[in-house]
PDB file of C-alpha atoms in Angstrom:
ATOM      1  CA  GLY N 108     -13.076   2.315 -29.369  1.00 58.00           C
ATOM      2  CA  GLN N 109     -15.502   1.548 -26.592  1.00 63.00           C
ATOM      3  CA  ALA N 110     -15.977   3.204 -23.236  1.00 66.00           C
ATOM      4  CA  CYS N 111     -14.460   1.455 -20.272  1.00 65.00           C
ATOM      5  CA  GLN N 112     -16.432   1.276 -17.025  1.00 64.00           C
ATOM      6  CA  PHE N 113     -13.886  -0.553 -14.884  1.00 65.00           C
ATOM      7  CA  LEU N 114     -10.132  -0.797 -15.064  1.00 67.00           C
ATOM      8  CA  ARG N 115      -8.106  -2.579 -12.417  1.00 68.00           C
ATOM      9  CA  LEU N 116      -4.434  -1.694 -11.956  1.00 69.00           C
ATOM     10  CA  VAL N 117      -2.375  -3.998  -9.745  1.00 67.00           C
ATOM     11  CA  PHE N 118       1.076  -3.059  -8.474  1.00 64.00           C
ATOM     12  CA  THR N 119       2.791  -6.068  -6.961  1.00 66.00           C
ATOM     13  CA  SER N 120       5.931  -4.169  -6.003  1.00 65.00           C
ATOM     14  CA  CYS N 121       8.253  -1.462  -7.172  1.00 68.00           C
ATOM     15  CA  HIS N 122      11.833  -1.625  -8.338  1.00 64.00           C
ATOM     16  CA  ALA N 123      13.964  -1.706  -5.187  1.00 65.00           C
ATOM     17  CA  ASN N 124      16.656   0.915  -5.643  1.00 65.00           C
ATOM     18  CA  SER N 125      17.756   2.518  -2.396  1.00 62.00           C
ATOM     19  CA  ALA N 126      19.767   5.294  -4.002  1.00 65.00           C
ATOM     20  CA  GLN N 127      17.277   6.428  -6.661  1.00 66.00           C
ATOM     21  CA  ASN N 128      13.980   5.479  -4.967  1.00 66.00           C
ATOM     22  CA  PRO N 129      14.492   5.550  -1.174  1.00 65.00           C
ATOM     23  CA  LEU N 130      10.753   5.752  -0.406  1.00 67.00           C
ATOM     24  CA  HIS N 131       9.906   2.859  -2.782  1.00 66.00           C
ATOM     25  CA  GLN N 132       7.368   4.889  -4.744  1.00 69.00           C
ATOM     26  CA  VAL N 133       5.499   3.685  -7.815  1.00 69.00           C
ATOM     27  CA  GLY N 134       4.340   5.889 -10.663  1.00 68.00           C
ATOM     28  CA  ILE N 135       2.232   5.319 -13.763  1.00 69.00           C
ATOM     29  CA  VAL N 136       3.982   6.275 -16.982  1.00 66.00           C
ATOM     30  CA  GLY N 137       1.278   5.037 -19.328  1.00 69.00           C
ATOM     31  CA  VAL N 138      -1.646   2.668 -19.583  1.00 67.00           C
ATOM     32  CA  ARG N 139      -2.521   0.537 -22.601  1.00 66.00           C
ATOM     33  CA  VAL N 140      -5.786  -1.352 -22.368  1.00 66.00           C
ATOM     34  CA  LEU N 141      -6.332  -4.549 -24.348  1.00 62.00           C
ATOM     35  CA  GLY N 142      -9.274  -6.837 -23.811  1.00 61.00           C
ATOM     36  CA  VAL N 143     -12.688  -8.034 -24.767  1.00 58.00           C
ATOM     37  CA  ALA N 144     -16.107  -6.583 -24.086  1.00 57.00           C
ATOM     38  CA  ILE N 145     -18.054  -8.109 -21.220  1.00 57.00           C
ATOM     39  CA  LYS N 146     -21.743  -7.821 -20.516  1.00 56.00           C
ATOM     40  CA  ALA N 147     -24.264  -8.776 -17.858  1.00 52.00           C
ATOM     41  CA  ASP N 148     -25.928 -11.931 -19.191  1.00 53.00           C
ATOM     42  CA  ASN N 149     -28.556 -12.757 -16.576  1.00 53.00           C
ATOM     43  CA  ASP N 150     -30.757 -11.221 -13.900  1.00 55.00           C
ATOM     44  CA  GLN N 151     -28.065 -11.668 -11.214  1.00 53.00           C
ATOM     45  CA  GLY N 152     -25.698  -9.403 -13.157  1.00 51.00           C
ATOM     46  CA  ASP N 153     -23.073 -12.109 -13.702  1.00 49.00           C
ATOM     47  CA  MET N 154     -20.433 -10.860 -16.078  1.00 49.00           C
ATOM     48  CA  LEU N 155     -19.695 -13.004 -19.083  1.00 46.00           C
ATOM     49  CA  VAL N 156     -17.098 -12.480 -21.767  1.00 45.00           C
ATOM     50  CA  ASP N 157     -18.575 -11.414 -25.081  1.00 44.00           C
ATOM     51  CA  SER N 158     -17.173 -13.185 -28.083  1.00 42.00           C
ATOM     52  CA  THR N 159     -16.483  -9.877 -29.821  1.00 43.00           C
ATOM     53  CA  SER N 160     -13.007  -8.457 -29.442  1.00 44.00           C
ATOM     54  CA  ILE N 161     -12.526  -4.743 -28.913  1.00 44.00           C
ATOM     55  CA  ALA N 162     -10.404  -3.009 -31.479  1.00 48.00           C
ATOM     56  CA  VAL N 163      -7.776  -1.032 -29.597  1.00 44.00           C
ATOM     57  CA  PRO N 164      -5.979   1.821 -31.340  1.00 47.00           C
ATOM     58  CA  GLU N 165      -2.200   2.105 -31.132  1.00 51.00           C
ATOM     59  CA  ARG N 166      -2.537   4.803 -28.448  1.00 51.00           C
ATOM     60  CA  ILE N 167      -5.487   5.230 -26.142  1.00 46.00           C
ATOM     61  CA  SER N 168      -6.184   8.026 -23.686  1.00 51.00           C
ATOM     62  CA  VAL N 169      -7.825   6.923 -20.478  1.00 48.00           C
ATOM     63  CA  PRO N 170      -8.707   9.626 -17.950  1.00 50.00           C
ATOM     64  CA  VAL N 171      -7.501   8.268 -14.637  1.00 49.00           C
ATOM     65  CA  SER N 172      -8.254   9.671 -11.231  1.00 48.00           C
ATOM     66  CA  VAL N 173      -5.607   8.198  -8.979  1.00 49.00           C
ATOM     67  CA  GLU N 174      -5.580   9.062  -5.308  1.00 49.00           C
ATOM     68  CA  SER N 175      -2.056  10.035  -4.346  1.00 47.00           C
ATOM     69  CA  ALA N 176      -0.184   8.284  -1.545  1.00 44.00           C
ATOM     70  CA  ALA N 177      -0.368  11.488   0.480  1.00 43.00           C
ATOM     71  CA  GLN N 178      -4.175  11.435   0.288  1.00 46.00           C
ATOM     72  CA  ARG N 179      -4.414   7.800   1.414  1.00 45.00           C
ATOM     73  CA  GLN N 180      -2.005   8.047   4.325  1.00 48.00           C
ATOM     74  CA  PRO N 181      -2.551  10.048   7.478  1.00 47.00           C
ATOM     75  CA  PRO N 182      -0.671  13.339   7.551  1.00 48.00           C
ATOM     76  CA  PRO N 183       2.919  13.028   8.784  1.00 54.00           C
ATOM     77  CA  ALA N 184       3.619  13.693  12.435  1.00 55.00           C
ATOM     78  CA  ALA N 185       4.889  17.176  13.272  1.00 62.00           C
ATOM     79  CA  SER N 186       7.496  15.563  15.497  1.00 71.00           C
ATOM     80  CA  LEU N 187       8.984  12.126  15.845  1.00 81.00           C
ATOM     81  CA  PRO N 188       6.952   9.961  18.274  1.00 85.00           C
ATOM     82  CA  ALA N 189       8.666   9.832  21.677  1.00 86.00           C
ATOM     83  CA  HIS N 190       8.844   6.024  21.786  1.00 88.00           C
ATOM     84  CA  ILE N 191      10.656   5.987  18.420  1.00 88.00           C
ATOM     85  CA  LYS N 192      12.992   8.804  19.423  1.00 88.00           C
ATOM     86  CA  ALA N 193      13.851   7.060  22.695  1.00 89.00           C
ATOM     87  CA  GLU N 194      15.029   3.988  20.785  1.00 90.00           C
ATOM     88  CA  LEU N 195      17.320   5.850  18.384  1.00 91.00           C
ATOM     89  CA  GLU N 196      21.074   5.603  18.710  1.00 91.00           C
ATOM     90  CA  PRO N 197      22.569   8.727  20.377  1.00 92.00           C
ATOM     91  CA  ARG N 198      24.110  10.180  17.175  1.00 92.00           C
ATOM     92  CA  VAL N 199      20.815   9.984  15.279  1.00 92.00           C
ATOM     93  CA  ALA N 200      18.752  11.280  18.208  1.00 92.00           C
ATOM     94  CA  GLY N 201      21.206  14.185  18.515  1.00 91.00           C
ATOM     95  CA  GLN N 202      20.761  15.095  14.854  1.00 92.00           C
ATOM     96  CA  VAL N 203      16.977  15.018  15.204  1.00 91.00           C
ATOM     97  CA  ASP N 204      17.195  17.193  18.337  1.00 91.00           C
ATOM     98  CA  ARG N 205      19.445  19.734  16.577  1.00 92.00           C
ATOM     99  CA  LEU N 206      17.080  20.020  13.615  1.00 92.00           C
ATOM    100  CA  GLU N 207      13.997  20.343  15.817  1.00 91.00           C
ATOM    101  CA  ARG N 208      15.781  23.000  17.900  1.00 92.00           C
ATOM    102  CA  LEU N 209      16.798  24.850  14.716  1.00 93.00           C
ATOM    103  CA  LYS N 210      13.165  24.712  13.528  1.00 92.00           C
ATOM    104  CA  ARG N 211      11.979  26.263  16.824  1.00 92.00           C
ATOM    105  CA  GLU N 212      14.741  28.905  16.696  1.00 93.00           C
ATOM    106  CA  ARG N 213      13.752  29.919  13.169  1.00 92.00           C
ATOM    107  CA  ALA N 214      10.118  30.246  14.258  1.00 92.00           C
ATOM    108  CA  SER N 215      11.082  32.285  17.357  1.00 93.00           C
ATOM    109  CA  VAL N 216      12.818  34.902  15.177  1.00 93.00           C
ATOM    110  CA  GLU N 217       9.807  34.914  12.845  1.00 91.00           C
ATOM    111  CA  ASP N 218      11.623  33.088  10.031  1.00 91.00           C
ATOM    112  CA  TYR N 219       8.491  31.068   9.336  1.00 92.00           C
ATOM    113  CA  ASP N 220       9.575  30.075   5.834  1.00 92.00           C
ATOM    114  CA  GLY N 221      12.773  28.591   7.252  1.00 90.00           C
ATOM    115  CA  ALA N 222      10.899  26.834  10.058  1.00 91.00           C
ATOM    116  CA  PHE N 223       8.413  25.443   7.552  1.00 92.00           C
ATOM    117  CA  ALA N 224      11.188  24.194   5.258  1.00 92.00           C
ATOM    118  CA  ILE N 225      12.871  22.341   8.138  1.00 91.00           C
ATOM    119  CA  LYS N 226       9.566  20.933   9.383  1.00 92.00           C
ATOM    120  CA  ASN N 227       8.616  19.833   5.875  1.00 91.00           C
ATOM    121  CA  SER N 228      11.957  18.103   5.336  1.00 91.00           C
ATOM    122  CA  LEU N 229      11.708  16.328   8.674  1.00 91.00           C
ATOM    123  CA  THR N 230       8.104  15.221   8.275  1.00 90.00           C
ATOM    124  CA  THR N 231       8.337  14.132   4.642  1.00 89.00           C
ATOM    125  CA  ARG N 232      11.897  12.831   4.345  1.00 88.00           C
ATOM    126  CA  VAL N 233      13.300  11.895   7.762  1.00 90.00           C
ATOM    127  CA  TYR N 234      10.506  10.856  10.133  1.00 91.00           C
ATOM    128  CA  PRO N 235       8.840   8.323   7.796  1.00 91.00           C
ATOM    129  CA  LEU N 236      12.203   6.616   7.221  1.00 90.00           C
ATOM    130  CA  LEU N 237      13.079   6.538  10.926  1.00 92.00           C
ATOM    131  CA  ILE N 238       9.641   5.164  11.792  1.00 91.00           C
ATOM    132  CA  SER N 239       9.868   2.535   9.057  1.00 90.00           C
ATOM    133  CA  PHE N 240      13.354   1.546  10.247  1.00 91.00           C
ATOM    134  CA  LYS N 241      12.218   1.104  13.874  1.00 92.00           C
ATOM    135  CA  GLU N 242       9.061  -0.789  12.842  1.00 92.00           C
ATOM    136  CA  CYS N 243      11.142  -3.147  10.728  1.00 92.00           C
ATOM    137  CA  GLU N 244      13.540  -3.628  13.639  1.00 93.00           C
ATOM    138  CA  GLN N 245      10.614  -4.506  15.929  1.00 93.00           C
ATOM    139  CA  GLN N 246       9.279  -7.017  13.385  1.00 93.00           C
ATOM    140  CA  MET N 247      12.753  -8.554  13.144  1.00 94.00           C
ATOM    141  CA  LYS N 248      12.956  -8.944  16.932  1.00 93.00           C
ATOM    142  CA  SER N 249       9.477 -10.500  17.016  1.00 93.00           C
ATOM    143  CA  ALA N 250      10.375 -12.967  14.268  1.00 93.00           C
ATOM    144  CA  ALA N 251      13.558 -13.948  16.121  1.00 92.00           C
ATOM    145  CA  GLN N 252      11.625 -14.383  19.365  1.00 93.00           C
ATOM    146  CA  GLU N 253       9.181 -16.677  17.528  1.00 92.00           C
ATOM    147  CA  GLU N 254      12.217 -18.558  16.137  1.00 92.00           C
ATOM    148  CA  ASP N 255      11.337 -17.676  12.555  1.00 92.00           C
ATOM    149  CA  TYR N 256      14.988 -17.090  11.748  1.00 92.00           C
ATOM    150  CA  ALA N 257      14.555 -17.008   7.966  1.00 93.00           C
ATOM    151  CA  LYS N 258      12.077 -14.150   8.321  1.00 93.00           C
ATOM    152  CA  ALA N 259      14.297 -12.451  10.904  1.00 92.00           C
ATOM    153  CA  ALA N 260      17.278 -12.652   8.530  1.00 93.00           C
ATOM    154  CA  LYS N 261      15.273 -11.059   5.699  1.00 94.00           C
ATOM    155  CA  LEU N 262      13.982  -8.358   8.047  1.00 93.00           C
ATOM    156  CA  LYS N 263      17.539  -7.705   9.252  1.00 93.00           C
ATOM    157  CA  ILE N 264      18.585  -6.907   5.682  1.00 94.00           C
ATOM    158  CA  ASP N 265      15.517  -4.663   5.271  1.00 93.00           C
ATOM    159  CA  ARG N 266      16.174  -2.996   8.624  1.00 92.00           C
ATOM    160  CA  ASP N 267      19.799  -2.263   7.755  1.00 93.00           C
ATOM    161  CA  ALA N 268      18.798  -0.784   4.385  1.00 93.00           C
ATOM    162  CA  LYS N 269      16.109   1.369   6.022  1.00 92.00           C
ATOM    163  CA  ARG N 270      18.555   2.509   8.706  1.00 91.00           C
ATOM    164  CA  SER N 271      21.024   3.526   6.029  1.00 92.00           C
ATOM    165  CA  GLN N 272      18.321   5.405   4.088  1.00 93.00           C
ATOM    166  CA  ALA N 273      17.138   7.194   7.241  1.00 91.00           C
ATOM    167  CA  ILE N 274      20.661   8.262   8.223  1.00 92.00           C
ATOM    168  CA  GLN N 275      21.372   9.387   4.660  1.00 93.00           C
ATOM    169  CA  ALA N 276      18.192  11.506   4.628  1.00 91.00           C
ATOM    170  CA  LEU N 277      18.964  12.922   8.074  1.00 91.00           C
ATOM    171  CA  ASP N 278      22.522  13.838   7.039  1.00 92.00           C
ATOM    172  CA  PHE N 279      21.198  15.495   3.877  1.00 92.00           C
ATOM    173  CA  VAL N 280      18.588  17.546   5.743  1.00 90.00           C
ATOM    174  CA  GLU N 281      21.059  18.556   8.447  1.00 89.00           C
ATOM    175  CA  GLU N 282      23.586  19.655   5.812  1.00 90.00           C
ATOM    176  CA  GLU N 283      20.879  21.573   3.959  1.00 90.00           C
ATOM    177  CA  PHE N 284      19.853  23.622   7.007  1.00 85.00           C
ATOM    178  CA  ALA N 285      23.067  23.767   9.032  1.00 78.00           C
ATOM    179  CA  PRO N 286      23.816  27.328  10.127  1.00 70.00           C
TER     180      PRO N 286
END
């Protein structure tokens, strides 16, 4: 085989499955590289395809350094932003309040592992879904205001799915840590 200097991976979307993949994550199971050798042909460094094909073995190991989603995104908020929380329906806001209160209670009795577990569940499972749900809802309202009803209808479906995912995650976390 030949050494590879550049490999481009493009993910157009992931399989939408609310139950099994609520955060719409994508993972790489394997990479098989097929192609032809290219070389710089002139002083400007233009890349031209060489006429020689590269023989590719049945299996090829390519060391890949992929930056995780957690490294690319800013760290999750320690608490739900006030403007998002203010827009939540009372039942959902009440659940968030109970879990945040339970987190503070655990910390006050020096149960730091318990407080961390609640905080981690909120910041990694619940808050991102609630934020995504409210952002989608805002986009839907903007589309409707601009009379782009087709876009608003699609966003309504997305918003409802995200709301359902957020409530499901919140119920799960509350059940997990309920006293």
